[in-house]
Amino acid sequence: AQRVTQPEKLLSVFKGAPVELKCNYSYSGSPELFWYVQYSRQRLQLLLRHISRESIKGFTADLNKGETSFHLKKPFAQEEDSAMYYCALLTGANNLFFGTGTRLTVIP
Amino acid sequence: DGGITQSPKYLFRKEGQNVTLSCEQNLNHDAMYWYRQDPGQGLRLIYYSQIVNDFQKGDIAEGYSVSREKKESFPLTVTSAQKNPTAFYLCASITGTSPTGELFFGEGSRLTVL
């Protein structure tokens, strides 16, 4: 069965500091992974997907199949990055399996 | 203005009552989903529907029912059999074509059982 683990429920960093939100997965198929973000009073929305290998709002995430990880990173955190972040794994038939989420707080 | 509309935003019900949450989308998306969001547990899939008149159970379907009579609509009924119905419910949809994985979410409905 699939599993997505986000070990940190809460993460606080100072503005300008690097930030890393951890995500590990377990899946027997070929993994496709995503990060979703929910800012205060906004809808949950896609942040980035690993197949695009893109940087969105300064965030990047590399799929490491050897370590079964998909950690989200940003070199310099900004206050507007404070939000709830979910790692998600795409399983068959367009179903997304979500982790439990990490609430990031960037301290001014 | 295209998107997903959930109603009501807030709902209170007494124990033993069924309640139906509405989800409508005008994105012409094929697949629709219902998730339950609880603190510390993330999003858990209740039901999903890939096409009209067809739907599948997710991980926590017990105590819930759905219908998909129209492409635009995917209502969720929380029945009295659901043991812990107080939660935040999210509806989402996705196009059947690429790119895959990008779910579009509604604003959610918060159900409180008194």
PDB file of C-alpha atoms in Angstrom:
ATOM      1  CA  ALA A   1       0.000   0.000   0.000  1.00  0.00           C
ATOM      2  CA  GLN A   2       1.092   3.552  -0.596  1.00  0.00           C
ATOM      3  CA  ARG A   3       2.262   5.829   2.161  1.00  0.00           C
ATOM      4  CA  VAL A   4       3.364   9.443   2.345  1.00  0.00           C
ATOM      5  CA  THR A   5       5.151  10.555   5.488  1.00  0.00           C
ATOM      6  CA  GLN A   6       5.731  14.124   6.557  1.00  0.00           C
ATOM      7  CA  PRO A   7       7.523  13.778   9.870  1.00  0.00           C
ATOM      8  CA  GLU A   8       7.210  17.390  10.994  1.00  0.00           C
ATOM      9  CA  LYS A   9       3.768  18.683  11.919  1.00  0.00           C
ATOM     10  CA  LEU A  10       5.175  22.108  12.709  1.00  0.00           C
ATOM     11  CA  LEU A  11       8.277  23.863  11.428  1.00  0.00           C
ATOM     12  CA  SER A  12       9.466  27.340  12.336  1.00  0.00           C
ATOM     13  CA  VAL A  13      12.341  29.184  10.683  1.00  0.00           C
ATOM     14  CA  PHE A  14      13.553  32.754  10.706  1.00  0.00           C
ATOM     15  CA  LYS A  15      13.112  34.977   7.690  1.00  0.00           C
ATOM     16  CA  GLY A  16      16.072  34.590   5.365  1.00  0.00           C
ATOM     17  CA  ALA A  17      17.020  31.173   6.704  1.00  0.00           C
ATOM     18  CA  PRO A  18      16.943  28.040   4.560  1.00  0.00           C
ATOM     19  CA  VAL A  19      13.908  25.818   4.890  1.00  0.00           C
ATOM     20  CA  GLU A  20      13.419  22.143   4.154  1.00  0.00           C
ATOM     21  CA  LEU A  21      10.106  20.334   4.494  1.00  0.00           C
ATOM     22  CA  LYS A  22      10.582  16.597   4.528  1.00  0.00           C
ATOM     23  CA  CYS A  23       8.525  14.057   2.622  1.00  0.00           C
ATOM     24  CA  ASN A  24       9.131  10.336   2.294  1.00  0.00           C
ATOM     25  CA  TYR A  25       6.998   7.936   0.345  1.00  0.00           C
ATOM     26  CA  SER A  26       6.348   4.265  -0.123  1.00  0.00           C
ATOM     27  CA  TYR A  27       4.844   3.061  -3.380  1.00  0.00           C
ATOM     28  CA  SER A  28       5.277  -0.071  -5.461  1.00  0.00           C
ATOM     29  CA  GLY A  29       4.726   1.702  -8.780  1.00  0.00           C
ATOM     30  CA  SER A  30       6.556   4.497 -10.521  1.00  0.00           C
ATOM     31  CA  PRO A  31       6.102   7.521  -8.257  1.00  0.00           C
ATOM     32  CA  GLU A  32       4.788  10.905  -9.287  1.00  0.00           C
ATOM     33  CA  LEU A  33       4.974  13.388  -6.454  1.00  0.00           C
ATOM     34  CA  PHE A  34       3.593  16.819  -5.776  1.00  0.00           C
ATOM     35  CA  TRP A  35       3.641  19.558  -3.193  1.00  0.00           C
ATOM     36  CA  TYR A  36       0.410  21.367  -2.404  1.00  0.00           C
ATOM     37  CA  VAL A  37       0.156  24.515  -0.307  1.00  0.00           C
ATOM     38  CA  GLN A  38      -2.639  26.166   1.630  1.00  0.00           C
ATOM     39  CA  TYR A  39      -2.119  29.794   2.605  1.00  0.00           C
ATOM     40  CA  SER A  40      -4.284  31.350   5.277  1.00  0.00           C
ATOM     41  CA  ARG A  41      -7.861  31.830   4.039  1.00  0.00           C
ATOM     42  CA  GLN A  42      -7.028  30.448   0.612  1.00  0.00           C
ATOM     43  CA  ARG A  43      -7.801  27.223  -1.158  1.00  0.00           C
ATOM     44  CA  LEU A  44      -5.453  24.304  -1.246  1.00  0.00           C
ATOM     45  CA  GLN A  45      -3.468  24.584  -4.460  1.00  0.00           C
ATOM     46  CA  LEU A  46      -0.684  22.896  -6.348  1.00  0.00           C
ATOM     47  CA  LEU A  47       2.773  24.305  -5.649  1.00  0.00           C
ATOM     48  CA  LEU A  48       4.940  22.092  -7.790  1.00  0.00           C
ATOM     49  CA  ARG A  49       5.219  18.655  -9.348  1.00  0.00           C
ATOM     50  CA  HIS A  50       8.416  16.651  -9.635  1.00  0.00           C
ATOM     51  CA  ILE A  51       8.064  15.823 -13.321  1.00  0.00           C
ATOM     52  CA  SER A  52       8.239  19.507 -14.202  1.00  0.00           C
ATOM     53  CA  ARG A  53      11.512  20.016 -12.361  1.00  0.00           C
ATOM     54  CA  GLU A  54      10.458  23.616 -11.848  1.00  0.00           C
ATOM     55  CA  SER A  55      11.087  26.238  -9.205  1.00  0.00           C
ATOM     56  CA  ILE A  56       7.970  27.945  -7.934  1.00  0.00           C
ATOM     57  CA  LYS A  57       8.189  30.915  -5.560  1.00  0.00           C
ATOM     58  CA  GLY A  58      11.801  29.931  -4.962  1.00  0.00           C
ATOM     59  CA  PHE A  59      10.878  26.392  -3.878  1.00  0.00           C
ATOM     60  CA  THR A  60      12.364  23.293  -5.442  1.00  0.00           C
ATOM     61  CA  ALA A  61      11.916  19.595  -4.769  1.00  0.00           C
ATOM     62  CA  ASP A  62      13.965  16.725  -6.118  1.00  0.00           C
ATOM     63  CA  LEU A  63      12.706  13.202  -6.281  1.00  0.00           C
ATOM     64  CA  ASN A  64      15.254  10.842  -4.768  1.00  0.00           C
ATOM     65  CA  LYS A  65      14.191   7.320  -5.606  1.00  0.00           C
ATOM     66  CA  GLY A  66      17.032   5.765  -3.651  1.00  0.00           C
ATOM     67  CA  GLU A  67      15.955   7.451  -0.440  1.00  0.00           C
ATOM     68  CA  THR A  68      12.268   7.521  -1.473  1.00  0.00           C
ATOM     69  CA  SER A  69      12.138  11.194  -0.630  1.00  0.00           C
ATOM     70  CA  PHE A  70      10.750  14.374  -2.133  1.00  0.00           C
ATOM     71  CA  HIS A  71      11.840  17.134   0.218  1.00  0.00           C
ATOM     72  CA  LEU A  72      10.755  20.718  -0.457  1.00  0.00           C
ATOM     73  CA  LYS A  73      13.501  23.316  -0.165  1.00  0.00           C
ATOM     74  CA  LYS A  74      13.963  27.044  -0.326  1.00  0.00           C
ATOM     75  CA  PRO A  75      17.284  28.784   0.346  1.00  0.00           C
ATOM     76  CA  PHE A  76      15.856  31.952   1.908  1.00  0.00           C
ATOM     77  CA  ALA A  77      12.463  31.791   3.613  1.00  0.00           C
ATOM     78  CA  GLN A  78      10.065  34.714   3.357  1.00  0.00           C
ATOM     79  CA  GLU A  79       7.190  35.627   5.674  1.00  0.00           C
ATOM     80  CA  GLU A  80       4.687  34.961   2.896  1.00  0.00           C
ATOM     81  CA  ASP A  81       5.839  31.347   2.796  1.00  0.00           C
ATOM     82  CA  SER A  82       4.025  30.688   6.062  1.00  0.00           C
ATOM     83  CA  ALA A  83       1.385  28.129   5.176  1.00  0.00           C
ATOM     84  CA  MET A  84       0.352  24.491   5.403  1.00  0.00           C
ATOM     85  CA  TYR A  85       2.263  22.255   3.023  1.00  0.00           C
ATOM     86  CA  TYR A  86       1.150  18.808   1.865  1.00  0.00           C
ATOM     87  CA  CYS A  87       3.203  16.253   0.011  1.00  0.00           C
ATOM     88  CA  ALA A  88       1.128  14.058  -2.306  1.00  0.00           C
ATOM     89  CA  LEU A  89       1.664  10.882  -4.290  1.00  0.00           C
ATOM     90  CA  LEU A  90      -0.225  10.152  -7.484  1.00  0.00           C
ATOM     91  CA  THR A  91      -1.524   6.597  -7.570  1.00  0.00           C
ATOM     92  CA  GLY A  92      -3.552   4.944 -10.289  1.00  0.00           C
ATOM     93  CA  ALA A  93      -6.471   6.625 -11.999  1.00  0.00           C
ATOM     94  CA  ASN A  94      -5.567  10.177 -11.010  1.00  0.00           C
ATOM     95  CA  ASN A  95      -5.896   9.609  -7.275  1.00  0.00           C
ATOM     96  CA  LEU A  96      -3.723  11.720  -5.019  1.00  0.00           C
ATOM     97  CA  PHE A  97      -2.641  10.309  -1.671  1.00  0.00           C
ATOM     98  CA  PHE A  98      -1.724  13.069   0.752  1.00  0.00           C
ATOM     99  CA  GLY A  99       0.629  13.216   3.691  1.00  0.00           C
ATOM    100  CA  THR A 100      -0.435  14.661   7.023  1.00  0.00           C
ATOM    101  CA  GLY A 101       0.976  18.082   6.270  1.00  0.00           C
ATOM    102  CA  THR A 102       3.555  20.445   7.766  1.00  0.00           C
ATOM    103  CA  ARG A 103       2.663  23.893   9.024  1.00  0.00           C
ATOM    104  CA  LEU A 104       5.511  26.256   8.222  1.00  0.00           C
ATOM    105  CA  THR A 105       5.880  29.478  10.160  1.00  0.00           C
ATOM    106  CA  VAL A 106       8.450  32.025   9.054  1.00  0.00           C
ATOM    107  CA  ILE A 107       9.431  34.286  11.925  1.00  0.00           C
ATOM    108  CA  PRO A 108      10.149  37.916  10.982  1.00  0.00           C
TER     109      PRO A 108
ATOM    110  CA  ASP B   1     -15.512  32.853 -13.157  1.00  0.00           C
ATOM    111  CA  GLY B   2     -14.590  29.173 -13.385  1.00  0.00           C
ATOM    112  CA  GLY B   3     -14.029  27.044 -10.366  1.00  0.00           C
ATOM    113  CA  ILE B   4     -15.415  24.729  -7.745  1.00  0.00           C
ATOM    114  CA  THR B   5     -18.167  25.855  -5.436  1.00  0.00           C
ATOM    115  CA  GLN B   6     -18.957  24.120  -2.196  1.00  0.00           C
ATOM    116  CA  SER B   7     -21.970  24.879  -0.065  1.00  0.00           C
ATOM    117  CA  PRO B   8     -22.716  25.489   2.660  1.00  0.00           C
ATOM    118  CA  LYS B   9     -19.474  26.826   4.160  1.00  0.00           C
ATOM    119  CA  TYR B  10     -20.636  26.044   7.674  1.00  0.00           C
ATOM    120  CA  LEU B  11     -23.211  23.486   8.706  1.00  0.00           C
ATOM    121  CA  PHE B  12     -24.496  22.296  12.036  1.00  0.00           C
ATOM    122  CA  ARG B  13     -26.508  19.182  12.525  1.00  0.00           C
ATOM    123  CA  LYS B  14     -27.850  17.113  15.343  1.00  0.00           C
ATOM    124  CA  GLU B  15     -26.757  13.566  15.925  1.00  0.00           C
ATOM    125  CA  GLY B  16     -28.804  11.096  13.934  1.00  0.00           C
ATOM    126  CA  GLN B  17     -29.445  13.425  11.034  1.00  0.00           C
ATOM    127  CA  ASN B  18     -28.185  13.020   7.507  1.00  0.00           C
ATOM    128  CA  VAL B  19     -26.715  16.063   5.811  1.00  0.00           C
ATOM    129  CA  THR B  20     -25.748  16.695   2.197  1.00  0.00           C
ATOM    130  CA  LEU B  21     -22.824  18.856   1.122  1.00  0.00           C
ATOM    131  CA  SER B  22     -22.953  20.356  -2.334  1.00  0.00           C
ATOM    132  CA  CYS B  23     -20.066  20.507  -4.809  1.00  0.00           C
ATOM    133  CA  GLU B  24     -20.434  22.080  -8.236  1.00  0.00           C
ATOM    134  CA  GLN B  25     -17.746  22.727 -10.848  1.00  0.00           C
ATOM    135  CA  ASN B  26     -17.849  24.570 -14.152  1.00  0.00           C
ATOM    136  CA  LEU B  27     -14.356  23.566 -15.234  1.00  0.00           C
ATOM    137  CA  ASN B  28     -15.635  20.747 -17.431  1.00  0.00           C
ATOM    138  CA  HIS B  29     -13.512  18.353 -15.392  1.00  0.00           C
ATOM    139  CA  ASP B  30     -14.154  14.655 -15.658  1.00  0.00           C
ATOM    140  CA  ALA B  31     -13.117  13.473 -12.205  1.00  0.00           C
ATOM    141  CA  MET B  32     -14.311  14.735  -8.854  1.00  0.00           C
ATOM    142  CA  TYR B  33     -13.244  13.912  -5.320  1.00  0.00           C
ATOM    143  CA  TRP B  34     -14.276  14.323  -1.719  1.00  0.00           C
ATOM    144  CA  TYR B  35     -11.642  14.589   0.991  1.00  0.00           C
ATOM    145  CA  ARG B  36     -11.910  14.959   4.711  1.00  0.00           C
ATOM    146  CA  GLN B  37      -9.362  17.200   6.429  1.00  0.00           C
ATOM    147  CA  ASP B  38      -8.684  16.680  10.122  1.00  0.00           C
ATOM    148  CA  PRO B  39      -5.910  18.324  12.173  1.00  0.00           C
ATOM    149  CA  GLY B  40      -2.834  16.134  12.226  1.00  0.00           C
ATOM    150  CA  GLN B  41      -4.282  13.649   9.756  1.00  0.00           C
ATOM    151  CA  GLY B  42      -3.985  15.485   6.484  1.00  0.00           C
ATOM    152  CA  LEU B  43      -6.445  14.850   3.706  1.00  0.00           C
ATOM    153  CA  ARG B  44      -8.151  11.493   3.473  1.00  0.00           C
ATOM    154  CA  LEU B  45     -10.098  10.386   0.420  1.00  0.00           C
ATOM    155  CA  ILE B  46     -13.763   9.593   0.997  1.00  0.00           C
ATOM    156  CA  TYR B  47     -15.152   8.986  -2.497  1.00  0.00           C
ATOM    157  CA  TYR B  48     -14.183   9.782  -6.041  1.00  0.00           C
ATOM    158  CA  SER B  49     -15.837   9.708  -9.422  1.00  0.00           C
ATOM    159  CA  GLN B  50     -14.032   9.447 -12.749  1.00  0.00           C
ATOM    160  CA  ILE B  51     -17.121   9.758 -14.936  1.00  0.00           C
ATOM    161  CA  VAL B  52     -20.825  10.447 -14.670  1.00  0.00           C
ATOM    162  CA  ASN B  53     -22.909   7.710 -13.054  1.00  0.00           C
ATOM    163  CA  ASP B  54     -19.838   6.016 -11.644  1.00  0.00           C
ATOM    164  CA  PHE B  55     -18.027   6.460  -8.341  1.00  0.00           C
ATOM    165  CA  GLN B  56     -15.603   4.560  -6.144  1.00  0.00           C
ATOM    166  CA  LYS B  57     -14.960   4.328  -2.427  1.00  0.00           C
ATOM    167  CA  GLY B  58     -11.865   5.959  -1.061  1.00  0.00           C
ATOM    168  CA  ASP B  59     -10.020   5.148   2.147  1.00  0.00           C
ATOM    169  CA  ILE B  60     -12.736   6.272   4.574  1.00  0.00           C
ATOM    170  CA  ALA B  61     -16.059   5.785   2.779  1.00  0.00           C
ATOM    171  CA  GLU B  62     -17.971   4.251   5.674  1.00  0.00           C
ATOM    172  CA  GLY B  63     -20.888   6.437   6.738  1.00  0.00           C
ATOM    173  CA  TYR B  64     -20.822   8.503   3.551  1.00  0.00           C
ATOM    174  CA  SER B  65     -22.646   8.310   0.227  1.00  0.00           C
ATOM    175  CA  VAL B  66     -22.352  10.154  -3.076  1.00  0.00           C
ATOM    176  CA  SER B  67     -24.009  10.475  -6.448  1.00  0.00           C
ATOM    177  CA  ARG B  68     -22.770  11.680  -9.834  1.00  0.00           C
ATOM    178  CA  GLU B  69     -25.798  12.270 -12.016  1.00  0.00           C
ATOM    179  CA  LYS B  70     -24.261  15.241 -13.782  1.00  0.00           C
ATOM    180  CA  LYS B  71     -20.694  16.003 -14.749  1.00  0.00           C
ATOM    181  CA  GLU B  72     -20.810  19.295 -12.872  1.00  0.00           C
ATOM    182  CA  SER B  73     -22.139  17.994  -9.577  1.00  0.00           C
ATOM    183  CA  PHE B  74     -20.857  15.565  -6.934  1.00  0.00           C
ATOM    184  CA  PRO B  75     -22.837  15.884  -3.690  1.00  0.00           C
ATOM    185  CA  LEU B  76     -21.710  14.141  -0.525  1.00  0.00           C
ATOM    186  CA  THR B  77     -24.157  12.864   2.071  1.00  0.00           C
ATOM    187  CA  VAL B  78     -22.884  12.399   5.598  1.00  0.00           C
ATOM    188  CA  THR B  79     -25.174   9.817   7.106  1.00  0.00           C
ATOM    189  CA  SER B  80     -26.020   9.127  10.702  1.00  0.00           C
ATOM    190  CA  ALA B  81     -23.838   6.028  10.409  1.00  0.00           C
ATOM    191  CA  GLN B  82     -20.686   8.161  10.274  1.00  0.00           C
ATOM    192  CA  LYS B  83     -19.317   7.904  13.791  1.00  0.00           C
ATOM    193  CA  ASN B  84     -17.223  11.053  13.837  1.00  0.00           C
ATOM    194  CA  PRO B  85     -18.634  13.423  11.226  1.00  0.00           C
ATOM    195  CA  THR B  86     -17.398  16.733  12.637  1.00  0.00           C
ATOM    196  CA  ALA B  87     -14.713  17.751  10.167  1.00  0.00           C
ATOM    197  CA  PHE B  88     -13.710  19.992   7.308  1.00  0.00           C
ATOM    198  CA  TYR B  89     -14.723  18.585   3.918  1.00  0.00           C
ATOM    199  CA  LEU B  90     -12.986  19.438   0.673  1.00  0.00           C
ATOM    200  CA  CYS B  91     -14.233  18.799  -2.829  1.00  0.00           C
ATOM    201  CA  ALA B  92     -11.827  18.727  -5.752  1.00  0.00           C
ATOM    202  CA  SER B  93     -11.800  18.052  -9.454  1.00  0.00           C
ATOM    203  CA  ILE B  94      -9.290  17.253 -12.142  1.00  0.00           C
ATOM    204  CA  THR B  95      -9.332  17.251 -15.884  1.00  0.00           C
ATOM    205  CA  GLY B  96      -9.096  13.900 -17.566  1.00  0.00           C
ATOM    206  CA  THR B  97      -6.308  15.139 -19.797  1.00  0.00           C
ATOM    207  CA  SER B  98      -2.742  16.031 -18.890  1.00  0.00           C
ATOM    208  CA  PRO B  99      -1.161  17.455 -16.859  1.00  0.00           C
ATOM    209  CA  THR B 100      -2.131  14.931 -14.257  1.00  0.00           C
ATOM    210  CA  GLY B 101      -1.983  15.475 -10.564  1.00  0.00           C
ATOM    211  CA  GLU B 102      -3.299  19.016 -10.411  1.00  0.00           C
ATOM    212  CA  LEU B 103      -6.415  18.925  -8.333  1.00  0.00           C
ATOM    213  CA  PHE B 104      -8.548  22.051  -8.126  1.00  0.00           C
ATOM    214  CA  PHE B 105     -10.107  22.457  -4.709  1.00  0.00           C
ATOM    215  CA  GLY B 106     -13.203  24.155  -3.388  1.00  0.00           C
ATOM    216  CA  GLU B 107     -13.132  26.379  -0.318  1.00  0.00           C
ATOM    217  CA  GLY B 108     -14.467  23.617   1.869  1.00  0.00           C
ATOM    218  CA  SER B 109     -17.441  22.953   4.123  1.00  0.00           C
ATOM    219  CA  ARG B 110     -17.122  22.728   7.870  1.00  0.00           C
ATOM    220  CA  LEU B 111     -19.592  20.344   9.438  1.00  0.00           C
ATOM    221  CA  THR B 112     -20.216  20.354  13.163  1.00  0.00           C
ATOM    222  CA  VAL B 113     -22.379  17.751  14.819  1.00  0.00           C
ATOM    223  CA  LEU B 114     -23.975  18.952  18.027  1.00  0.00           C
TER     224      LEU B 114
END
